[in-house]
C-alpha positions as a LaTeX table, in Angstrom:
\begin{tabular}{lrrr}
\hline
Residue & $x$ (\AA) & $y$ (\AA) & $z$ (\AA) \\
\hline
Met1 & 0.00 & 0.00 & 0.00 \\
Asn2 & 2.08 & 2.88 & $-1.30$ \\
Glu3 & $-0.56$ & 5.46 & $-0.51$ \\
Ile4 & 0.07 & 5.11 & 3.24 \\
Thr5 & 1.57 & 8.17 & 4.87 \\
Ile6 & 2.94 & 8.59 & 8.38 \\
Lys7 & 2.09 & 11.88 & 10.07 \\
Lys8 & 2.96 & 13.20 & 13.51 \\
Val9 & $-0.08$ & 13.53 & 15.75 \\
Thr10 & $-0.64$ & 16.95 & 17.31 \\
Ile11 & $-2.84$ & 18.09 & 20.18 \\
Lys12 & $-5.52$ & 19.20 & 17.71 \\
Asp13 & $-5.82$ & 15.52 & 16.69 \\
Val14 & $-6.63$ & 14.29 & 20.21 \\
Ala15 & $-10.29$ & 13.42 & 19.52 \\
Ile16 & $-9.35$ & 11.50 & 16.35 \\
Leu17 & $-6.60$ & 9.68 & 18.27 \\
Gln18 & $-9.05$ & 8.80 & 21.03 \\
Glu19 & $-11.62$ & 7.33 & 18.64 \\
Leu20 & $-8.98$ & 5.37 & 16.74 \\
Ala21 & $-7.24$ & 4.09 & 19.89 \\
Arg22 & $-10.48$ & 2.94 & 21.51 \\
Arg23 & $-11.79$ & 1.25 & 18.35 \\
Ile24 & $-8.58$ & $-0.61$ & 17.53 \\
Phe25 & $-7.94$ & $-1.67$ & 21.12 \\
Phe26 & $-11.50$ & $-2.97$ & 21.43 \\
Asp27 & $-11.30$ & $-4.83$ & 18.10 \\
Ser28 & $-7.95$ & $-6.34$ & 19.08 \\
Phe29 & $-8.65$ & $-7.50$ & 22.63 \\
Ala30 & $-12.39$ & $-7.58$ & 23.45 \\
Asn31 & $-12.80$ & $-11.26$ & 22.54 \\
Asp32 & $-10.14$ & $-12.28$ & 25.08 \\
Asn33 & $-11.09$ & $-10.03$ & 28.00 \\
Ser34 & $-14.13$ & $-9.13$ & 30.07 \\
Ala35 & $-16.24$ & $-6.16$ & 29.02 \\
Lys36 & $-15.75$ & $-4.60$ & 32.46 \\
Asn37 & $-11.94$ & $-4.80$ & 32.34 \\
Met38 & $-11.90$ & $-3.51$ & 28.76 \\
Glu39 & $-14.13$ & $-0.56$ & 29.62 \\
Glu40 & $-12.16$ & 0.30 & 32.77 \\
Tyr41 & $-8.85$ & 0.23 & 30.91 \\
Met42 & $-10.05$ & 2.16 & 27.85 \\
Asp43 & $-11.78$ & 4.83 & 29.95 \\
Lys44 & $-8.51$ & 5.47 & 31.77 \\
Ala45 & $-5.89$ & 4.98 & 29.03 \\
Phe46 & $-7.81$ & 6.59 & 26.18 \\
Ser47 & $-9.56$ & 9.50 & 27.89 \\
Ile48 & $-9.14$ & 12.91 & 26.28 \\
Gln49 & $-7.41$ & 14.05 & 29.48 \\
Gln50 & $-4.90$ & 11.15 & 29.47 \\
Leu51 & $-4.16$ & 11.41 & 25.75 \\
Thr52 & $-3.70$ & 15.19 & 26.09 \\
Leu53 & $-1.16$ & 14.63 & 28.87 \\
Glu54 & 0.71 & 12.12 & 26.71 \\
Leu55 & 0.63 & 14.35 & 23.62 \\
Asn56 & 1.99 & 17.26 & 25.68 \\
Asn57 & 4.83 & 15.16 & 27.14 \\
Pro58 & 8.05 & 16.17 & 25.33 \\
Asp59 & 9.40 & 12.61 & 25.78 \\
Ser60 & 6.43 & 10.95 & 24.02 \\
Val61 & 5.43 & 11.16 & 20.38 \\
Phe62 & 2.52 & 9.74 & 18.38 \\
Tyr63 & 2.28 & 9.10 & 14.64 \\
Phe64 & $-0.76$ & 8.26 & 12.55 \\
Ala65 & $-0.59$ & 5.84 & 9.65 \\
Glu66 & $-3.00$ & 7.34 & 7.13 \\
His67 & $-4.65$ & 6.03 & 4.01 \\
Gln68 & $-6.02$ & 8.81 & 1.81 \\
Glu69 & $-5.57$ & 11.18 & 4.77 \\
Ile70 & $-7.72$ & 9.00 & 7.07 \\
Pro71 & $-5.98$ & 7.59 & 10.18 \\
Ile72 & $-5.95$ & 3.78 & 10.05 \\
Gly73 & $-3.38$ & 3.09 & 12.74 \\
Tyr74 & $-0.95$ & 4.73 & 15.09 \\
Leu75 & 2.39 & 4.48 & 16.83 \\
Lys76 & 3.33 & 5.78 & 20.29 \\
Leu77 & 6.99 & 6.16 & 21.25 \\
Asn78 & 8.46 & 6.99 & 24.67 \\
Tyr79 & 11.93 & 8.30 & 25.49 \\
Gly80 & 13.66 & 8.82 & 28.83 \\
Ser81 & 11.32 & 9.18 & 31.80 \\
Ala82 & 8.19 & 8.73 & 29.63 \\
Gln83 & 8.98 & 5.01 & 29.25 \\
Thr84 & 6.40 & 2.86 & 31.04 \\
Glu85 & 9.36 & 1.18 & 32.74 \\
Leu86 & 12.62 & 3.07 & 32.58 \\
Gln87 & 14.95 & 0.64 & 30.86 \\
Ser88 & 17.63 & 3.16 & 29.97 \\
Gln89 & 17.96 & 6.84 & 29.16 \\
Asn90 & 19.53 & 5.58 & 25.94 \\
Ala91 & 16.56 & 3.46 & 24.84 \\
Leu92 & 13.28 & 4.02 & 23.03 \\
Glu93 & 10.06 & 2.28 & 24.00 \\
Ile94 & 7.45 & 1.38 & 21.43 \\
Glu95 & 4.42 & 1.60 & 23.71 \\
Arg96 & 1.81 & 1.06 & 21.01 \\
Ile97 & 1.59 & 0.00 & 17.39 \\
Tyr98 & $-2.04$ & $-0.50$ & 16.48 \\
Ile99 & $-3.55$ & $-0.97$ & 13.02 \\
Ser100 & $-7.27$ & $-1.06$ & 12.13 \\
Lys101 & $-8.26$ & $-4.68$ & 11.50 \\
Glu102 & $-9.17$ & $-4.10$ & 7.85 \\
Tyr103 & $-5.61$ & $-2.84$ & 7.20 \\
Gln104 & $-3.72$ & $-5.55$ & 9.07 \\
Gly105 & $-1.43$ & $-7.75$ & 6.99 \\
Lys106 & $-0.62$ & $-4.90$ & 4.59 \\
Arg107 & 2.82 & $-4.04$ & 6.05 \\
Ile108 & 1.57 & $-0.93$ & 7.84 \\
Gly109 & 2.83 & $-2.21$ & 11.20 \\
Gln110 & 6.19 & $-2.73$ & 9.52 \\
Arg111 & 6.19 & 0.88 & 8.31 \\
Leu112 & 5.45 & 2.11 & 11.84 \\
Cys113 & 8.10 & $-0.16$ & 13.35 \\
Asp114 & 10.60 & 1.14 & 10.77 \\
Lys115 & 9.68 & 4.70 & 11.82 \\
Ala116 & 10.42 & 3.86 & 15.47 \\
Ile117 & 13.78 & 2.28 & 14.63 \\
Thr118 & 14.72 & 5.24 & 12.43 \\
Met119 & 13.84 & 7.66 & 15.24 \\
Ala120 & 15.96 & 5.69 & 17.72 \\
Lys121 & 18.94 & 5.56 & 15.34 \\
Glu122 & 18.68 & 9.29 & 14.61 \\
Lys123 & 18.87 & 9.96 & 18.35 \\
Gly124 & 21.87 & 7.62 & 18.70 \\
Leu125 & 20.07 & 5.28 & 21.10 \\
Asp126 & 21.30 & 1.80 & 22.00 \\
Tyr127 & 18.10 & $-0.17$ & 21.56 \\
Val128 & 14.34 & $-0.21$ & 21.07 \\
Trp129 & 12.14 & $-2.16$ & 23.47 \\
Leu130 & 8.47 & $-2.99$ & 23.97 \\
Gly131 & 6.07 & $-5.14$ & 25.92 \\
Val132 & 3.64 & $-7.44$ & 24.14 \\
Trp133 & 0.88 & $-9.51$ & 25.75 \\
Gln134 & 2.00 & $-13.11$ & 26.10 \\
Lys135 & $-1.24$ & $-14.30$ & 24.42 \\
Asn136 & $-0.68$ & $-12.05$ & 21.39 \\
His137 & 1.25 & $-14.67$ & 19.43 \\
Lys138 & 0.81 & $-12.88$ & 16.09 \\
Ser139 & 2.55 & $-9.74$ & 17.40 \\
Ile140 & 5.28 & $-11.73$ & 19.15 \\
Arg141 & 6.08 & $-13.47$ & 15.84 \\
Phe142 & 6.07 & $-10.09$ & 14.05 \\
Tyr143 & 8.64 & $-8.65$ & 16.47 \\
Glu144 & 10.76 & $-11.81$ & 16.43 \\
Lys145 & 10.94 & $-11.64$ & 12.60 \\
Tyr146 & 12.09 & $-8.06$ & 13.06 \\
Gly147 & 14.97 & $-9.25$ & 15.24 \\
Phe148 & 13.53 & $-8.34$ & 18.64 \\
Glu149 & 14.59 & $-10.74$ & 21.41 \\
Lys150 & 12.76 & $-11.60$ & 24.61 \\
Phe151 & 14.49 & $-10.26$ & 27.72 \\
Gly152 & 11.93 & $-10.29$ & 30.50 \\
Arg153 & 8.34 & $-9.99$ & 31.59 \\
His154 & 6.21 & $-7.40$ & 33.30 \\
Ile155 & 2.65 & $-7.06$ & 34.51 \\
Phe156 & 0.16 & $-5.08$ & 32.44 \\
Leu157 & $-3.02$ & $-4.15$ & 34.27 \\
Leu158 & $-6.12$ & $-4.36$ & 32.08 \\
Gly159 & $-8.82$ & $-3.10$ & 34.38 \\
Lys160 & $-8.47$ & $-5.42$ & 37.38 \\
Asp161 & $-6.85$ & $-8.25$ & 35.36 \\
Lys162 & $-3.11$ & $-8.66$ & 35.83 \\
Gln163 & $-1.73$ & $-9.82$ & 32.49 \\
Thr164 & 1.82 & $-10.76$ & 31.61 \\
Asp165 & 3.66 & $-8.94$ & 28.86 \\
Ile166 & 6.75 & $-10.36$ & 27.22 \\
Met167 & 9.43 & $-7.67$ & 27.09 \\
Met168 & 11.39 & $-7.64$ & 23.86 \\
Lys169 & 14.25 & $-5.50$ & 22.59 \\
Leu170 & 16.17 & $-4.81$ & 19.44 \\
Glu171 & 19.80 & $-3.74$ & 19.76 \\
Leu172 & 20.70 & $-1.02$ & 17.28 \\
\hline
\end{tabular}
């Protein structure tokens, strides 16, 4: 899909980001989680207030993947103290790569992952890391093909459900 563009998200895009984030997260995980835990997590993580805080954080950046100027996915990167777990001041965290279900399998996730790696290299960082739900085998395989290696685990709280994320990193 050559007509995909990657555009930095700004504060004026917060409502679009919220709608996209909620829709994709729901489509991706609702079948494997309770409605209550999904709602609790999405209300907290994807509120306008929370997304505004994240967009205003100088150590976080969001990018939309767009098709014909319509957002179809997004990427969230964290540097320094914005990392969900501080791994290193010289590392970049990919906190989220989400693609609308109808656009999955079209190499858009690869384009967003490439963007993250490029950003990390431009900043002279040592590695890129992320956490991926242990039951998300498709994403784990995607990152492994990319060269990411497992290096630990951490707990991700979805509502009241403690889930285990596999931590993976790519040395640059």
